[in-house]
């Protein structure tokens, strides 16, 4: 069977059901009411949009991506698994996230660090401004971000699954620009490693840089959600609002801008 890179990506990187529940919870926590419309920016195969529509019949989602290939994959692998009624509430738009004509939303979520692709401050600011303009009055921009000493030098991590290994490979880091190259490799059991299945050429933005940009644009408040730790000191997947960070070799956090 042909190697299905999106299936491997879904199994090793994504938890769209957990993400949808998290976004729903954050909106209730901050706004005290329910979010209806989600804009999933850089949505690729828009798995999150599909999970959002499954939460309840009020939920509507818009997935935005420039690349027709993952959008088509999402239609034939995720959208088609929804009920006809759910499918009607999921929309995809093959366009730029900067497009000023995009529909308005209660939550805009560029997840899996996709905005790290904007390397210049002016460019990222333009994106945040476009997102701000699209948000409804009570809207929230919810993004994930990662950092820590571990990502300031090359490193590679292998995660083993029953039938394959997943490798997260950071190849470079430039302290002058905070730019870094990342690759995802896979090794199906009993086969050779398939290298560079996904490539990310990113700037690692820090949380204070992001906060300053959001505040400059006019977001009224900025919140951080930090991951809890399990008995072994590893991240436990539970994110809660915090006022003060913790030193961690490597962390993932969410930053939330309140319109
Ligand atoms: C890291 S992947 C997204 C992963 C996905 N959000 C997830 O959670 O797994 C980045 C995606 O952004 C898309 N993309 C990059 N620049 C874009 C832009 N300016 N507007 C819309 N989509 C863009 C790419 O086509 C690619 O599918």
PDB file of C-alpha atoms and ligand atoms in Angstrom:
ATOM      1  CA  UNK A   1       0.000   0.000   0.000  1.00  0.00           C
ATOM      2  CA  UNK A   2       1.253   3.537  -0.791  1.00  0.00           C
ATOM      3  CA  UNK A   3       2.662   5.489   2.145  1.00  0.00           C
ATOM      4  CA  UNK A   4      -0.136   7.768   3.428  1.00  0.00           C
ATOM      5  CA  UNK A   5       1.730  10.695   5.007  1.00  0.00           C
ATOM      6  CA  UNK A   6      -1.447  12.333   6.319  1.00  0.00           C
ATOM      7  CA  UNK A   7      -2.453   9.158   8.157  1.00  0.00           C
ATOM      8  CA  UNK A   8       0.955   8.960   9.837  1.00  0.00           C
ATOM      9  CA  UNK A   9       0.748  12.686  10.664  1.00  0.00           C
ATOM     10  CA  UNK A  10      -2.713  12.263  12.183  1.00  0.00           C
ATOM     11  CA  UNK A  11      -1.554   9.341  14.341  1.00  0.00           C
ATOM     12  CA  UNK A  12       1.703  10.909  15.542  1.00  0.00           C
ATOM     13  CA  UNK A  13       1.006  14.647  15.756  1.00  0.00           C
ATOM     14  CA  UNK A  14      -2.695  15.402  15.947  1.00  0.00           C
ATOM     15  CA  UNK A  15      -5.448  15.103  18.572  1.00  0.00           C
ATOM     16  CA  UNK A  16      -8.203  17.115  16.895  1.00  0.00           C
ATOM     17  CA  UNK A  17     -10.928  15.881  19.282  1.00  0.00           C
ATOM     18  CA  UNK A  18      -8.888  17.009  22.306  1.00  0.00           C
ATOM     19  CA  UNK A  19      -8.108  20.337  20.576  1.00  0.00           C
ATOM     20  CA  UNK A  20     -11.781  20.995  19.761  1.00  0.00           C
ATOM     21  CA  UNK A  21     -12.816  20.325  23.380  1.00  0.00           C
ATOM     22  CA  UNK A  22      -9.975  22.565  24.612  1.00  0.00           C
ATOM     23  CA  UNK A  23     -10.975  25.510  22.382  1.00  0.00           C
ATOM     24  CA  UNK A  24     -14.588  25.128  23.473  1.00  0.00           C
ATOM     25  CA  UNK A  25     -13.544  25.103  27.145  1.00  0.00           C
ATOM     26  CA  UNK A  26     -11.225  28.134  26.856  1.00  0.00           C
ATOM     27  CA  UNK A  27     -13.965  30.215  25.260  1.00  0.00           C
ATOM     28  CA  UNK A  28     -16.462  29.303  28.013  1.00  0.00           C
ATOM     29  CA  UNK A  29     -13.836  29.984  30.681  1.00  0.00           C
ATOM     30  CA  UNK A  30     -12.924  33.441  29.348  1.00  0.00           C
ATOM     31  CA  UNK A  31     -16.279  34.583  27.914  1.00  0.00           C
ATOM     32  CA  UNK A  32     -18.768  32.682  30.078  1.00  0.00           C
ATOM     33  CA  UNK A  33     -20.697  31.618  26.976  1.00  0.00           C
ATOM     34  CA  UNK A  34     -20.388  29.236  24.066  1.00  0.00           C
ATOM     35  CA  UNK A  35     -18.386  29.796  20.882  1.00  0.00           C
ATOM     36  CA  UNK A  36     -20.198  28.836  17.713  1.00  0.00           C
ATOM     37  CA  UNK A  37     -17.967  29.686  14.762  1.00  0.00           C
ATOM     38  CA  UNK A  38     -14.405  28.399  14.512  1.00  0.00           C
ATOM     39  CA  UNK A  39     -11.896  29.593  11.932  1.00  0.00           C
ATOM     40  CA  UNK A  40      -9.133  26.978  11.643  1.00  0.00           C
ATOM     41  CA  UNK A  41      -6.290  28.847   9.944  1.00  0.00           C
ATOM     42  CA  UNK A  42      -3.574  26.802   8.171  1.00  0.00           C
ATOM     43  CA  UNK A  43      -6.043  23.918   8.496  1.00  0.00           C
ATOM     44  CA  UNK A  44      -4.356  21.433   6.092  1.00  0.00           C
ATOM     45  CA  UNK A  45      -6.748  18.410   6.206  1.00  0.00           C
ATOM     46  CA  UNK A  46      -9.097  20.347   8.569  1.00  0.00           C
ATOM     47  CA  UNK A  47      -9.477  17.522  11.096  1.00  0.00           C
ATOM     48  CA  UNK A  48     -10.138  20.123  13.815  1.00  0.00           C
ATOM     49  CA  UNK A  49     -13.026  21.675  11.823  1.00  0.00           C
ATOM     50  CA  UNK A  50     -14.631  18.233  11.593  1.00  0.00           C
ATOM     51  CA  UNK A  51     -14.280  17.577  15.336  1.00  0.00           C
ATOM     52  CA  UNK A  52     -15.692  21.044  16.082  1.00  0.00           C
ATOM     53  CA  UNK A  53     -18.827  20.286  14.036  1.00  0.00           C
ATOM     54  CA  UNK A  54     -19.272  17.036  15.984  1.00  0.00           C
ATOM     55  CA  UNK A  55     -19.445  18.852  19.350  1.00  0.00           C
ATOM     56  CA  UNK A  56     -23.037  20.003  18.890  1.00  0.00           C
ATOM     57  CA  UNK A  57     -25.496  21.144  16.166  1.00  0.00           C
ATOM     58  CA  UNK A  58     -24.730  24.839  16.789  1.00  0.00           C
ATOM     59  CA  UNK A  59     -21.072  24.569  15.808  1.00  0.00           C
ATOM     60  CA  UNK A  60     -19.881  25.884  12.439  1.00  0.00           C
ATOM     61  CA  UNK A  61     -16.303  25.720  11.163  1.00  0.00           C
ATOM     62  CA  UNK A  62     -14.247  27.248   8.378  1.00  0.00           C
ATOM     63  CA  UNK A  63     -10.938  25.662   7.427  1.00  0.00           C
ATOM     64  CA  UNK A  64      -8.508  27.893   5.548  1.00  0.00           C
ATOM     65  CA  UNK A  65      -5.458  26.655   3.658  1.00  0.00           C
ATOM     66  CA  UNK A  66      -3.638  27.560   0.454  1.00  0.00           C
ATOM     67  CA  UNK A  67      -2.807  23.986  -0.509  1.00  0.00           C
ATOM     68  CA  UNK A  68      -5.530  21.990  -2.329  1.00  0.00           C
ATOM     69  CA  UNK A  69      -3.882  18.606  -1.593  1.00  0.00           C
ATOM     70  CA  UNK A  70      -4.491  18.362   2.180  1.00  0.00           C
ATOM     71  CA  UNK A  71      -7.925  19.991   1.723  1.00  0.00           C
ATOM     72  CA  UNK A  72      -8.864  17.204  -0.692  1.00  0.00           C
ATOM     73  CA  UNK A  73      -7.459  14.610   1.715  1.00  0.00           C
ATOM     74  CA  UNK A  74      -9.653  16.032   4.481  1.00  0.00           C
ATOM     75  CA  UNK A  75     -12.747  15.846   2.275  1.00  0.00           C
ATOM     76  CA  UNK A  76     -12.177  12.207   1.401  1.00  0.00           C
ATOM     77  CA  UNK A  77     -10.952  11.001   4.819  1.00  0.00           C
ATOM     78  CA  UNK A  78     -12.552  13.138   7.567  1.00  0.00           C
ATOM     79  CA  UNK A  79     -15.476  15.120   6.181  1.00  0.00           C
ATOM     80  CA  UNK A  80     -17.025  12.014   4.643  1.00  0.00           C
ATOM     81  CA  UNK A  81     -17.106  10.338   8.092  1.00  0.00           C
ATOM     82  CA  UNK A  82     -19.456  13.037   9.460  1.00  0.00           C
ATOM     83  CA  UNK A  83     -23.251  12.853   9.280  1.00  0.00           C
ATOM     84  CA  UNK A  84     -24.793  14.837   6.379  1.00  0.00           C
ATOM     85  CA  UNK A  85     -26.049  17.398   8.906  1.00  0.00           C
ATOM     86  CA  UNK A  86     -22.554  17.849  10.409  1.00  0.00           C
ATOM     87  CA  UNK A  87     -20.990  18.084   6.947  1.00  0.00           C
ATOM     88  CA  UNK A  88     -23.197  21.090   6.144  1.00  0.00           C
ATOM     89  CA  UNK A  89     -21.607  23.009   9.014  1.00  0.00           C
ATOM     90  CA  UNK A  90     -17.996  22.462   7.850  1.00  0.00           C
ATOM     91  CA  UNK A  91     -16.675  24.806   5.159  1.00  0.00           C
ATOM     92  CA  UNK A  92     -13.276  24.914   3.491  1.00  0.00           C
ATOM     93  CA  UNK A  93     -11.687  27.854   1.745  1.00  0.00           C
ATOM     94  CA  UNK A  94      -8.592  27.460  -0.404  1.00  0.00           C
ATOM     95  CA  UNK A  95      -7.120  30.887   0.169  1.00  0.00           C
ATOM     96  CA  UNK A  96      -4.584  32.922   2.114  1.00  0.00           C
ATOM     97  CA  UNK A  97      -5.185  33.421   5.855  1.00  0.00           C
ATOM     98  CA  UNK A  98      -4.582  37.139   5.182  1.00  0.00           C
ATOM     99  CA  UNK A  99      -7.594  37.306   2.838  1.00  0.00           C
ATOM    100  CA  UNK A 100      -9.764  40.198   4.135  1.00  0.00           C
ATOM    101  CA  UNK A 101     -12.943  38.541   2.796  1.00  0.00           C
ATOM    102  CA  UNK A 102     -12.807  35.577   5.193  1.00  0.00           C
ATOM    103  CA  UNK A 103     -15.941  34.958   7.288  1.00  0.00           C
ATOM    104  CA  UNK A 104     -16.126  36.193  10.858  1.00  0.00           C
ATOM    105  CA  UNK A 105     -15.504  33.803  13.730  1.00  0.00           C
ATOM    106  CA  UNK A 106     -15.750  33.500  17.514  1.00  0.00           C
ATOM    107  CA  UNK A 107     -12.449  31.624  17.691  1.00  0.00           C
ATOM    108  CA  UNK A 108      -9.544  31.745  15.253  1.00  0.00           C
ATOM    109  CA  UNK A 109      -7.100  28.915  15.859  1.00  0.00           C
ATOM    110  CA  UNK A 110      -3.845  28.641  13.919  1.00  0.00           C
ATOM    111  CA  UNK A 111      -2.583  25.423  15.515  1.00  0.00           C
ATOM    112  CA  UNK A 112       0.519  23.280  15.336  1.00  0.00           C
ATOM    113  CA  UNK A 113       2.652  26.403  15.388  1.00  0.00           C
ATOM    114  CA  UNK A 114       1.761  27.349  11.805  1.00  0.00           C
ATOM    115  CA  UNK A 115       2.272  31.095  12.348  1.00  0.00           C
ATOM    116  CA  UNK A 116       5.979  30.331  13.029  1.00  0.00           C
ATOM    117  CA  UNK A 117       6.195  30.435   9.220  1.00  0.00           C
ATOM    118  CA  UNK A 118       5.936  34.241   9.416  1.00  0.00           C
ATOM    119  CA  UNK A 119       9.511  35.219  10.170  1.00  0.00           C
ATOM    120  CA  UNK A 120       9.328  39.002  10.036  1.00  0.00           C
ATOM    121  CA  UNK A 121       7.631  40.976  12.799  1.00  0.00           C
ATOM    122  CA  UNK A 122       5.767  43.106  10.235  1.00  0.00           C
ATOM    123  CA  UNK A 123       4.450  39.966   8.531  1.00  0.00           C
ATOM    124  CA  UNK A 124       3.277  38.337  11.764  1.00  0.00           C
ATOM    125  CA  UNK A 125       1.709  41.598  12.865  1.00  0.00           C
ATOM    126  CA  UNK A 126      -0.186  41.760   9.565  1.00  0.00           C
ATOM    127  CA  UNK A 127      -1.510  38.252  10.181  1.00  0.00           C
ATOM    128  CA  UNK A 128      -2.597  39.043  13.756  1.00  0.00           C
ATOM    129  CA  UNK A 129      -4.290  42.201  12.493  1.00  0.00           C
ATOM    130  CA  UNK A 130      -6.155  40.209   9.820  1.00  0.00           C
ATOM    131  CA  UNK A 131      -7.254  37.715  12.490  1.00  0.00           C
ATOM    132  CA  UNK A 132      -8.333  40.551  14.812  1.00  0.00           C
ATOM    133  CA  UNK A 133     -10.454  42.083  12.038  1.00  0.00           C
ATOM    134  CA  UNK A 134     -12.196  38.757  11.382  1.00  0.00           C
ATOM    135  CA  UNK A 135     -13.031  38.038  15.008  1.00  0.00           C
ATOM    136  CA  UNK A 136     -16.494  38.784  16.333  1.00  0.00           C
ATOM    137  CA  UNK A 137     -16.628  41.333  19.161  1.00  0.00           C
ATOM    138  CA  UNK A 138     -16.256  38.621  21.801  1.00  0.00           C
ATOM    139  CA  UNK A 139     -13.728  36.707  19.717  1.00  0.00           C
ATOM    140  CA  UNK A 140     -10.559  34.927  20.827  1.00  0.00           C
ATOM    141  CA  UNK A 141      -7.377  34.159  18.900  1.00  0.00           C
ATOM    142  CA  UNK A 142      -6.014  30.892  20.339  1.00  0.00           C
ATOM    143  CA  UNK A 143      -2.576  29.666  19.272  1.00  0.00           C
ATOM    144  CA  UNK A 144      -0.055  27.120  20.399  1.00  0.00           C
ATOM    145  CA  UNK A 145       3.617  27.894  20.838  1.00  0.00           C
ATOM    146  CA  UNK A 146       6.660  25.928  21.988  1.00  0.00           C
ATOM    147  CA  UNK A 147      10.057  26.748  23.409  1.00  0.00           C
ATOM    148  CA  UNK A 148      12.647  25.959  26.061  1.00  0.00           C
ATOM    149  CA  UNK A 149      16.415  25.421  26.094  1.00  0.00           C
ATOM    150  CA  UNK A 150      16.062  22.108  24.239  1.00  0.00           C
ATOM    151  CA  UNK A 151      15.021  23.830  21.014  1.00  0.00           C
ATOM    152  CA  UNK A 152      18.033  26.135  21.003  1.00  0.00           C
ATOM    153  CA  UNK A 153      20.210  23.415  19.517  1.00  0.00           C
ATOM    154  CA  UNK A 154      19.768  20.582  17.023  1.00  0.00           C
ATOM    155  CA  UNK A 155      18.094  17.472  18.428  1.00  0.00           C
ATOM    156  CA  UNK A 156      16.036  14.499  17.277  1.00  0.00           C
ATOM    157  CA  UNK A 157      13.348  12.631  19.216  1.00  0.00           C
ATOM    158  CA  UNK A 158      11.969   9.243  18.319  1.00  0.00           C
ATOM    159  CA  UNK A 159       8.499   8.162  19.442  1.00  0.00           C
ATOM    160  CA  UNK A 160       7.732   4.494  18.926  1.00  0.00           C
ATOM    161  CA  UNK A 161       4.278   3.244  17.989  1.00  0.00           C
ATOM    162  CA  UNK A 162       3.309  -0.413  17.496  1.00  0.00           C
ATOM    163  CA  UNK A 163       3.781  -0.281  13.745  1.00  0.00           C
ATOM    164  CA  UNK A 164       6.045   2.714  13.109  1.00  0.00           C
ATOM    165  CA  UNK A 165       8.431   5.259  14.602  1.00  0.00           C
ATOM    166  CA  UNK A 166       7.905   9.011  14.423  1.00  0.00           C
ATOM    167  CA  UNK A 167      10.920  11.330  14.475  1.00  0.00           C
ATOM    168  CA  UNK A 168      10.793  15.045  15.302  1.00  0.00           C
ATOM    169  CA  UNK A 169      14.091  16.355  14.029  1.00  0.00           C
ATOM    170  CA  UNK A 170      15.342  19.864  14.715  1.00  0.00           C
ATOM    171  CA  UNK A 171      18.233  20.368  12.331  1.00  0.00           C
ATOM    172  CA  UNK A 172      19.340  23.952  13.020  1.00  0.00           C
ATOM    173  CA  UNK A 173      18.934  26.922  15.320  1.00  0.00           C
ATOM    174  CA  UNK A 174      20.314  30.405  14.667  1.00  0.00           C
ATOM    175  CA  UNK A 175      20.506  32.535  17.842  1.00  0.00           C
ATOM    176  CA  UNK A 176      20.710  35.722  15.761  1.00  0.00           C
ATOM    177  CA  UNK A 177      17.301  35.219  14.190  1.00  0.00           C
ATOM    178  CA  UNK A 178      15.691  32.413  16.261  1.00  0.00           C
ATOM    179  CA  UNK A 179      15.139  30.649  12.945  1.00  0.00           C
ATOM    180  CA  UNK A 180      15.183  26.859  12.949  1.00  0.00           C
ATOM    181  CA  UNK A 181      14.596  24.009  10.481  1.00  0.00           C
ATOM    182  CA  UNK A 182      12.507  21.028  11.529  1.00  0.00           C
ATOM    183  CA  UNK A 183      11.708  17.738   9.792  1.00  0.00           C
ATOM    184  CA  UNK A 184       9.339  14.894  10.446  1.00  0.00           C
ATOM    185  CA  UNK A 185      10.552  11.422   9.439  1.00  0.00           C
ATOM    186  CA  UNK A 186       8.721   8.085   9.723  1.00  0.00           C
ATOM    187  CA  UNK A 187       9.951   4.504   9.819  1.00  0.00           C
ATOM    188  CA  UNK A 188       7.192   1.966   9.239  1.00  0.00           C
ATOM    189  CA  UNK A 189       8.043  -1.271  11.105  1.00  0.00           C
ATOM    190  CA  UNK A 190      10.500  -3.422   9.169  1.00  0.00           C
ATOM    191  CA  UNK A 191      11.122  -0.697   6.584  1.00  0.00           C
ATOM    192  CA  UNK A 192      13.683   2.019   5.959  1.00  0.00           C
ATOM    193  CA  UNK A 193      13.256   5.479   7.477  1.00  0.00           C
ATOM    194  CA  UNK A 194      11.299   7.770   5.133  1.00  0.00           C
ATOM    195  CA  UNK A 195      13.008  11.115   5.603  1.00  0.00           C
ATOM    196  CA  UNK A 196      11.724  14.685   5.434  1.00  0.00           C
ATOM    197  CA  UNK A 197       8.063  13.742   5.010  1.00  0.00           C
ATOM    198  CA  UNK A 198       7.202  17.184   6.405  1.00  0.00           C
ATOM    199  CA  UNK A 199       9.566  20.190   6.560  1.00  0.00           C
ATOM    200  CA  UNK A 200       9.140  23.331   8.650  1.00  0.00           C
ATOM    201  CA  UNK A 201      11.233  26.456   8.143  1.00  0.00           C
ATOM    202  CA  UNK A 202      10.277  28.498  11.191  1.00  0.00           C
ATOM    203  CA  UNK A 203      11.127  31.375  13.434  1.00  0.00           C
ATOM    204  CA  UNK A 204      10.656  30.446  17.083  1.00  0.00           C
ATOM    205  CA  UNK A 205       8.619  33.320  18.499  1.00  0.00           C
ATOM    206  CA  UNK A 206       8.749  33.802  22.257  1.00  0.00           C
ATOM    207  CA  UNK A 207       5.667  34.303  24.428  1.00  0.00           C
ATOM    208  CA  UNK A 208       6.563  37.919  25.377  1.00  0.00           C
ATOM    209  CA  UNK A 209       7.118  38.807  21.699  1.00  0.00           C
ATOM    210  CA  UNK A 210       3.693  37.398  20.862  1.00  0.00           C
ATOM    211  CA  UNK A 211       2.034  39.189  23.778  1.00  0.00           C
ATOM    212  CA  UNK A 212       3.539  42.526  22.716  1.00  0.00           C
ATOM    213  CA  UNK A 213       2.358  42.099  19.147  1.00  0.00           C
ATOM    214  CA  UNK A 214      -1.170  41.174  20.220  1.00  0.00           C
ATOM    215  CA  UNK A 215      -1.359  44.137  22.601  1.00  0.00           C
ATOM    216  CA  UNK A 216      -0.048  46.533  19.935  1.00  0.00           C
ATOM    217  CA  UNK A 217      -2.857  45.476  17.625  1.00  0.00           C
ATOM    218  CA  UNK A 218      -5.476  46.101  20.277  1.00  0.00           C
ATOM    219  CA  UNK A 219      -6.223  42.721  21.845  1.00  0.00           C
ATOM    220  CA  UNK A 220      -7.548  43.734  25.273  1.00  0.00           C
ATOM    221  CA  UNK A 221      -6.022  40.899  27.277  1.00  0.00           C
ATOM    222  CA  UNK A 222      -3.567  38.110  26.660  1.00  0.00           C
ATOM    223  CA  UNK A 223      -3.750  34.806  28.560  1.00  0.00           C
ATOM    224  CA  UNK A 224      -1.363  31.874  28.782  1.00  0.00           C
ATOM    225  CA  UNK A 225      -2.377  28.243  29.226  1.00  0.00           C
ATOM    226  CA  UNK A 226       0.454  26.067  30.537  1.00  0.00           C
ATOM    227  CA  UNK A 227       0.693  22.277  30.618  1.00  0.00           C
ATOM    228  CA  UNK A 228       0.554  20.364  33.922  1.00  0.00           C
ATOM    229  CA  UNK A 229       3.115  17.669  34.782  1.00  0.00           C
ATOM    230  CA  UNK A 230       2.642  13.986  35.564  1.00  0.00           C
ATOM    231  CA  UNK A 231       4.435  11.928  38.253  1.00  0.00           C
ATOM    232  CA  UNK A 232       7.490  11.539  36.018  1.00  0.00           C
ATOM    233  CA  UNK A 233       7.743  15.281  35.426  1.00  0.00           C
ATOM    234  CA  UNK A 234       6.493  14.965  31.825  1.00  0.00           C
ATOM    235  CA  UNK A 235       3.690  17.078  30.331  1.00  0.00           C
ATOM    236  CA  UNK A 236       0.284  15.559  31.186  1.00  0.00           C
ATOM    237  CA  UNK A 237      -1.712  17.113  28.323  1.00  0.00           C
ATOM    238  CA  UNK A 238      -3.823  19.284  30.684  1.00  0.00           C
ATOM    239  CA  UNK A 239      -3.515  23.008  30.046  1.00  0.00           C
ATOM    240  CA  UNK A 240      -4.590  25.613  32.568  1.00  0.00           C
ATOM    241  CA  UNK A 241      -4.467  29.384  32.779  1.00  0.00           C
ATOM    242  CA  UNK A 242      -1.384  30.645  34.625  1.00  0.00           C
ATOM    243  CA  UNK A 243       0.103  34.016  35.524  1.00  0.00           C
ATOM    244  CA  UNK A 244       3.725  32.893  35.946  1.00  0.00           C
ATOM    245  CA  UNK A 245       5.701  30.439  33.791  1.00  0.00           C
ATOM    246  CA  UNK A 246       7.923  27.571  34.849  1.00  0.00           C
ATOM    247  CA  UNK A 247      11.415  26.705  33.673  1.00  0.00           C
ATOM    248  CA  UNK A 248      11.189  23.701  31.416  1.00  0.00           C
ATOM    249  CA  UNK A 249      13.697  22.162  29.002  1.00  0.00           C
ATOM    250  CA  UNK A 250      10.965  22.013  26.455  1.00  0.00           C
ATOM    251  CA  UNK A 251       7.412  23.269  26.758  1.00  0.00           C
ATOM    252  CA  UNK A 252       4.231  23.725  24.722  1.00  0.00           C
ATOM    253  CA  UNK A 253       1.771  26.439  25.741  1.00  0.00           C
ATOM    254  CA  UNK A 254      -1.288  28.212  24.382  1.00  0.00           C
ATOM    255  CA  UNK A 255      -1.483  31.964  24.087  1.00  0.00           C
ATOM    256  CA  UNK A 256      -4.919  33.543  23.867  1.00  0.00           C
ATOM    257  CA  UNK A 257      -5.720  37.052  22.658  1.00  0.00           C
ATOM    258  CA  UNK A 258      -9.055  38.554  23.764  1.00  0.00           C
ATOM    259  CA  UNK A 259     -10.576  40.989  21.278  1.00  0.00           C
TER     260      UNK A 259
HETATM  261  C1  LIG B   1       2.022  23.097   9.828  1.00  0.00           C
HETATM  262  S1  LIG B   1       0.835  22.854   8.547  1.00  0.00           S
HETATM  263  C2  LIG B   1      -0.702  22.905   9.384  1.00  0.00           C
HETATM  264  C3  LIG B   1      -1.008  21.852  10.298  1.00  0.00           C
HETATM  265  C4  LIG B   1      -2.398  21.871  10.854  1.00  0.00           C
HETATM  266  N1  LIG B   1      -2.847  23.188  11.296  1.00  0.00           N
HETATM  267  C5  LIG B   1      -2.428  20.936  12.031  1.00  0.00           C
HETATM  268  O1  LIG B   1      -2.881  21.308  13.094  1.00  0.00           O
HETATM  269  O2  LIG B   1      -1.963  19.828  11.924  1.00  0.00           O
HETATM  270  C6  LIG B   1       0.824  24.419   7.733  1.00  0.00           C
HETATM  271  C7  LIG B   1      -0.265  24.594   6.669  1.00  0.00           C
HETATM  272  O3  LIG B   1      -0.367  25.992   6.407  1.00  0.00           O
HETATM  273  C8  LIG B   1      -0.657  26.188   5.029  1.00  0.00           C
HETATM  274  N2  LIG B   1      -0.291  27.592   4.738  1.00  0.00           N
HETATM  275  C9  LIG B   1       0.948  28.167   4.779  1.00  0.00           C
HETATM  276  N3  LIG B   1       0.871  29.492   4.561  1.00  0.00           N
HETATM  277  C10 LIG B   1      -0.449  29.790   4.414  1.00  0.00           C
HETATM  278  C11 LIG B   1      -1.170  30.998   4.188  1.00  0.00           C
HETATM  279  N4  LIG B   1      -0.540  32.173   4.091  1.00  0.00           N
HETATM  280  N5  LIG B   1      -2.510  30.931   4.095  1.00  0.00           N
HETATM  281  C12 LIG B   1      -3.162  29.740   4.202  1.00  0.00           C
HETATM  282  N6  LIG B   1      -2.532  28.557   4.422  1.00  0.00           N
HETATM  283  C13 LIG B   1      -1.196  28.582   4.520  1.00  0.00           C
HETATM  284  C14 LIG B   1       0.144  25.117   4.321  1.00  0.00           C
HETATM  285  O4  LIG B   1      -0.425  24.818   3.062  1.00  0.00           O
HETATM  286  C15 LIG B   1       0.028  23.943   5.317  1.00  0.00           C
HETATM  287  O5  LIG B   1      -1.037  23.088   4.983  1.00  0.00           O
END
